[in-house]
Amino acid sequence: MLIIVTFILLTIYNAFYLPVKFMPDLMPSFMINGYEIIKDNWALLTFLDFVAVATLFVDLITRYEKFTKSGQLIRLMLTALFFCTFALKFFMGMMELYIDGDVV
C-alpha cells in the first residue's frame, strides 16, 4: 500500500516541479511561489526523492515475480521514468547551485 502512495506522491511532485521548472511563464503565481519553496529546500527534497525512487526500485526487484505481466511492465516503466526525472532534477539543481555560486 505504501508503494502505491509513493508512486502517487512522486507523480504529483513531478507534475508540479517539471512544468514550473521549464515553463515558468505559463504557470500561475502560486505554482511559481511553490517552486521557490522547493528551491529553498532542494537538498532535503532531493534526498527524499532519492529515497522514494530507491524504494520503488528495491520493491520492483524483490516482488517482480508476484506482479502480473502488465503490472510488471507498468511498474518497470514508472520506476524508470521516476529515476530519469530524479536524475534530471538532480543535475539541474546542481547546475543551478554551481551557477549561483553556492558550490565551493
Backbone as a ProteinNet text record, in pm:
[ID]
protein_1_A
[PRIMARY]
MLIIVTFILLTIYNAFYLPVKFMPDLMPSFMINGYEIIKDNWALLTFLDFVAVATLFVDLITRYEKFTKSGQLIRLMLTALFFCTFALKFFMGMMELYIDGDVV
[TERTIARY]
82.4	0	87.2	195.6	281.8	355.1	379.2	443.6	351.3	222.7	125.8	123.7	128.6	133.7	260.4	371.7	497.1	485.3	424.2	400.9	316.4	212	122.3	194.9	269.4	342.2	447.4	520.4	620.6	555	440.2	368.6	325.7	270.3	226.1	346.1	453.7	573.6	632.6	643.9	699.1	604.9	474.7	377.7	379.6	415.8	426.8	562.1	669.1	804.5	845.3	827.3	882	818.6	685.6	632.7	676.4	681.9	722.7	870.2	950	1093.6	1120.4	1050.7	1082.4	988.7	873.3	780.8	724.6	809.3	759	666.8	681.5	597.7	452.5	428.2	292.8	221.7	291.5	236.6	178.9	75.3	21.1	120.2	97.8	194.3	205.2	97	107	199.5	205.7	296.6	441.3	463.3	598.4	644.9	555	590.1	621	545.9	573.9	709.2	743.9	874.9	987.8	966.4	1068	1088.5	981.7	994.3	1073.5	1045.1	1120	1267.8	1295.6	1435	1506.8	1435.6	1495.8	1527.4	1447	1464.9	1510.4	1591.5	1629.6	1702.4	1793.7	1872.2	1783.1	1694	1604.8	1511.8	1452.1	1358	1429.1	1551.8	1627.8	1660.4	1695.6	1721.9	1595.6	1481.6	1356.4	1315.8	1340.8	1313	1399.6	1526.8	1615.8	1568.2	1530.2	1481.9	1357.4	1267.2	1144.2	1175.5	1262.5	1297.2	1371.8	1461.4	1534.1	1438.1	1339.7	1239.5	1159.9	1120	1046.1	1131.6	1259.3	1349.6	1367.4	1389.8	1406.9	1278	1163.8	1035.7	1015.2	1053.2	1039.8	1124.6	1246.1	1335.6	1286.6	1248.4	1214	1079.1	983.5	850	813.3	909.7	884.1	803.3	833.9	766.4	621.2	586.4	449.8	351.7	402	314.5	267.7	152.9	108.5	199.6	189.6	274.8	252.9	127.1	101.3	147.9	132.8	180.7	331.3	400.1	545.8	588.7	525.3	562.1	531.6	415.3	377	473.2	502.4	593.3	734.8	778.6	911.9	920.9	821.3	822.8	812.2	725.2	711.9	838.6	898	1021.9	1133.4	1142.9	1244.3	1216.7	1090.6	1054.2	1088.7	1055.9	1086	1236.3	1311.5	1456.9	1511.1	1461.8	1508.7	1473.5	1352.5	1316.4	1398.9	1428.7	1516.7	1653.9	1711.1	1843.5	1839.9	1735.9	1722.7	1714.7	1630.4	1617.1	1747.5	1817.9	1944.3	2047.3	2065.9	2166.1	2127.3	1999.2	1955.7	1977.1	1947.8	1969.3	2116	2201.5	2344.9	2395.5	2345.4	2386.3	2341.1	2219.5	2172.8	2260.5	2296.2	2384.6	2519.8	2571.6	2700.9	2693	2587.8	2571.9	2552.1	2475	2451.9	2573.8	2675.9	2796.8	2788.3	2690.1	2674.3	2763.4	2825.2	2916.2	3056.7	3126.8	3261.5	3363.8
-119.7	0	126.5	125.1	243.2	264.8	158.7	173.3	248.8	220.1	292	439.8	467.2	606.9	674.5	602.6	657.8	691.1	601.7	629.8	756.3	768.3	884.9	1013.1	1009.6	1129.6	1173.2	1077.9	1113.7	1168.7	1114.3	1166.4	1310.5	1338.8	1475.6	1570	1527.7	1612.3	1642.1	1541	1562.2	1645.1	1622.6	1700.8	1847.6	1875.8	2013.9	2073.9	2000.6	2054.2	2080.3	1981.4	1991.4	2102.5	2118.7	2231	2367.6	2384	2514	2540.3	2435.4	2449.9	2492.5	2429.8	2451.8	2548.7	2580.3	2674.7	2772.5	2848.2	2933.4	3045.6	3089.3	3198.4	3157.7	3029.9	2980.9	2939.5	2940.8	2890	3003.7	2973.1	3074.6	3105.5	3218.5	3265.4	3172.6	3104	3016.5	2898	2853	2744	2793	2915.1	2971.5	2992.3	3037.3	3051.8	2915.8	2813.4	2678.4	2629.1	2663.5	2624.6	2692.6	2815.5	2884.3	2812.7	2760	2682.4	2554.3	2490.7	2370.2	2403.9	2516.8	2557.9	2583.7	2643	2670.2	2542.5	2439	2311	2202.2	2239.1	2147.2	2023.6	2039.2	1924.8	1821.6	1866	1773.5	1703.1	1777.7	1717.6	1624.4	1655.4	1565.6	1436	1445.7	1324.9	1240	1303.4	1228.8	1168.4	1241	1189	1066.6	1072.8	958.9	838.3	860.2	750.1	687.5	770	717.3	635.6	687.2	614.6	486.1	490.9	369.4	266.7	311.4	220.8	153.5	230.8	172.8	70.9	101.8	10.8	-120	-109.8	-230.1	-311.4	-244.9	-315.9	-386.7	-321.7	-382.6	-508.9	-503.1	-619.6	-733.6	-701.2	-807.4	-871.1	-797	-852.9	-866.5	-865.5	-867	-989.2	-1104.4	-1229.1	-1232.1	-1155	-1157.7	-1074.2	-985.8	-899.5	-973.5	-931	-983.5	-927	-981.8	-932.8	-785.1	-741.9	-599.1	-516.1	-569.2	-499.2	-485	-588.5	-582.1	-470.1	-463.8	-362.6	-221.8	-204.5	-71.7	-26.3	-113.4	-76.2	-51.3	-131.8	-111.7	23.1	55.3	181.9	301.9	293.7	404.8	423.6	314.2	325.3	385.9	344.2	401.6	549.5	585.3	725.9	810.1	760.3	835.8	846.3	742.3	752	858.4	860	960.4	1102	1120.9	1255	1293.4	1195.9	1225.6	1270.4	1196.2	1231.7	1370.4	1399.7	1530.9	1640.8	1621.5	1722.6	1739.6	1629.5	1637.6	1718.2	1685.4	1756.4	1901.5	1928.3	2067.1	2145.9	2083.7	2150	2177.2	2080	2101.5	2213.5	2219.3	2328.3	2462.7	2469.1	2594.8	2636	2539.6	2571.5	2621.6	2558.9	2598.7	2737.7	2763	2893.6	3004.1	2975.3	3074.9	3096.9	3010.7	3024.9	2962.9	2873.7	2811.3	2688.8	2640.8	2526.8	2582.5	2538.8	2590	2497.7
0	0	0	78.3	83.1	-49.3	-123.5	-254.2	-349.2	-344	-427.3	-388.4	-258.5	-211.1	-261.5	-263	-314.1	-462.3	-540.4	-682	-698.6	-619.7	-630.7	-591.7	-480.9	-437.3	-538.6	-595.1	-695.6	-822.1	-858.3	-975.3	-952.3	-834.9	-803.6	-799.3	-733.8	-722.4	-860.4	-945	-1078.8	-1165.8	-1151.6	-1229.6	-1188	-1065.2	-1020.3	-1056.2	-1030.3	-1042.4	-1187.3	-1273	-1408.4	-1492.8	-1494.7	-1573.9	-1523.4	-1390.9	-1336.1	-1364.9	-1363.5	-1389.5	-1533.1	-1627.8	-1768.5	-1840.1	-1782.1	-1844.3	-1740.6	-1672.8	-1563.5	-1610.9	-1735.2	-1783.6	-1801.8	-1819.1	-1841.7	-1714	-1601.4	-1475.7	-1391.4	-1312	-1220.7	-1108	-1043.1	-943.3	-822.7	-783.8	-667.9	-696.1	-821.4	-855.6	-856.5	-901.1	-900.3	-756.6	-668.5	-527.2	-464.7	-503.1	-455.3	-503	-626	-678.5	-601.1	-558.8	-478.4	-344.8	-287	-163.3	-190.1	-302.9	-340.1	-358	-422.9	-443.3	-310.6	-215.7	-85.4	-8.7	-28.6	41.8	-54.5	-151.4	-258.2	-205.9	-113.3	-64.5	3.4	89.5	159.1	61.5	-28.8	-124.3	-221.9	-257.9	-344.7	-272.1	-145.1	-66	-54.2	-24.7	-14	-148.1	-255.9	-389.6	-417.5	-379.1	-397.6	-316.8	-191.6	-108.2	-169.1	-219.6	-281.6	-406.2	-492.3	-615	-581.3	-484.4	-443.9	-385.1	-309.2	-253.5	-363.7	-463.6	-576.2	-650.5	-666.7	-736.8	-659.7	-530.3	-448.6	-446	-435.2	-437.6	-570.5	-678.8	-811.1	-821	-771.3	-778.9	-689.7	-567.6	-472.9	-500.6	-556.1	-577.3	-724.7	-813.3	-957.5	-999.7	-944.7	-983.4	-938.2	-837.5	-783.4	-864.8	-949.5	-1028.9	-1153.8	-1205.3	-1334.4	-1443.2	-1563.6	-1674.4	-1699.6	-1701.5	-1724.7	-1605.4	-1484.1	-1365.6	-1364.4	-1413.2	-1422.2	-1515.8	-1630.7	-1729.4	-1678.5	-1618.7	-1568.1	-1459.3	-1363.5	-1254.4	-1305.2	-1399.4	-1456.3	-1527.2	-1607.6	-1681.4	-1586.1	-1486.4	-1392.2	-1308.8	-1265.2	-1187.7	-1272.6	-1396.8	-1486.3	-1511.6	-1531	-1551.8	-1429.8	-1310.8	-1189.4	-1165.4	-1201.4	-1189.2	-1285	-1407.7	-1505.3	-1460.7	-1407.5	-1361.1	-1238.7	-1151.3	-1037	-1085.8	-1181.3	-1232.9	-1297.8	-1373.1	-1436.5	-1331.5	-1230	-1125.4	-1047.7	-1023.2	-950.2	-1029.1	-1156.3	-1235.6	-1260.3	-1281.9	-1299.4	-1169.5	-1056.4	-927.9	-901.2	-934.8	-916.8	-1007.5	-1130.4	-1220.1	-1165.4	-1109.9	-1050.6	-933.5	-847.9	-735.4	-784.6	-887	-941.9	-1004.8	-1080.4	-1145.6	-1041.6	-935.5	-830.4	-742.1	-754.8	-675.4	-537.5	-515.3	-384.5	-366.9	-474.5	-466.6	-452.9	-350.7	-326.2	-387.9
[MASK]
++++++++++++++++++++++++++++++++++++++++++++++++++++++++++++++++++++++++++++++++++++++++++++++++++++++++

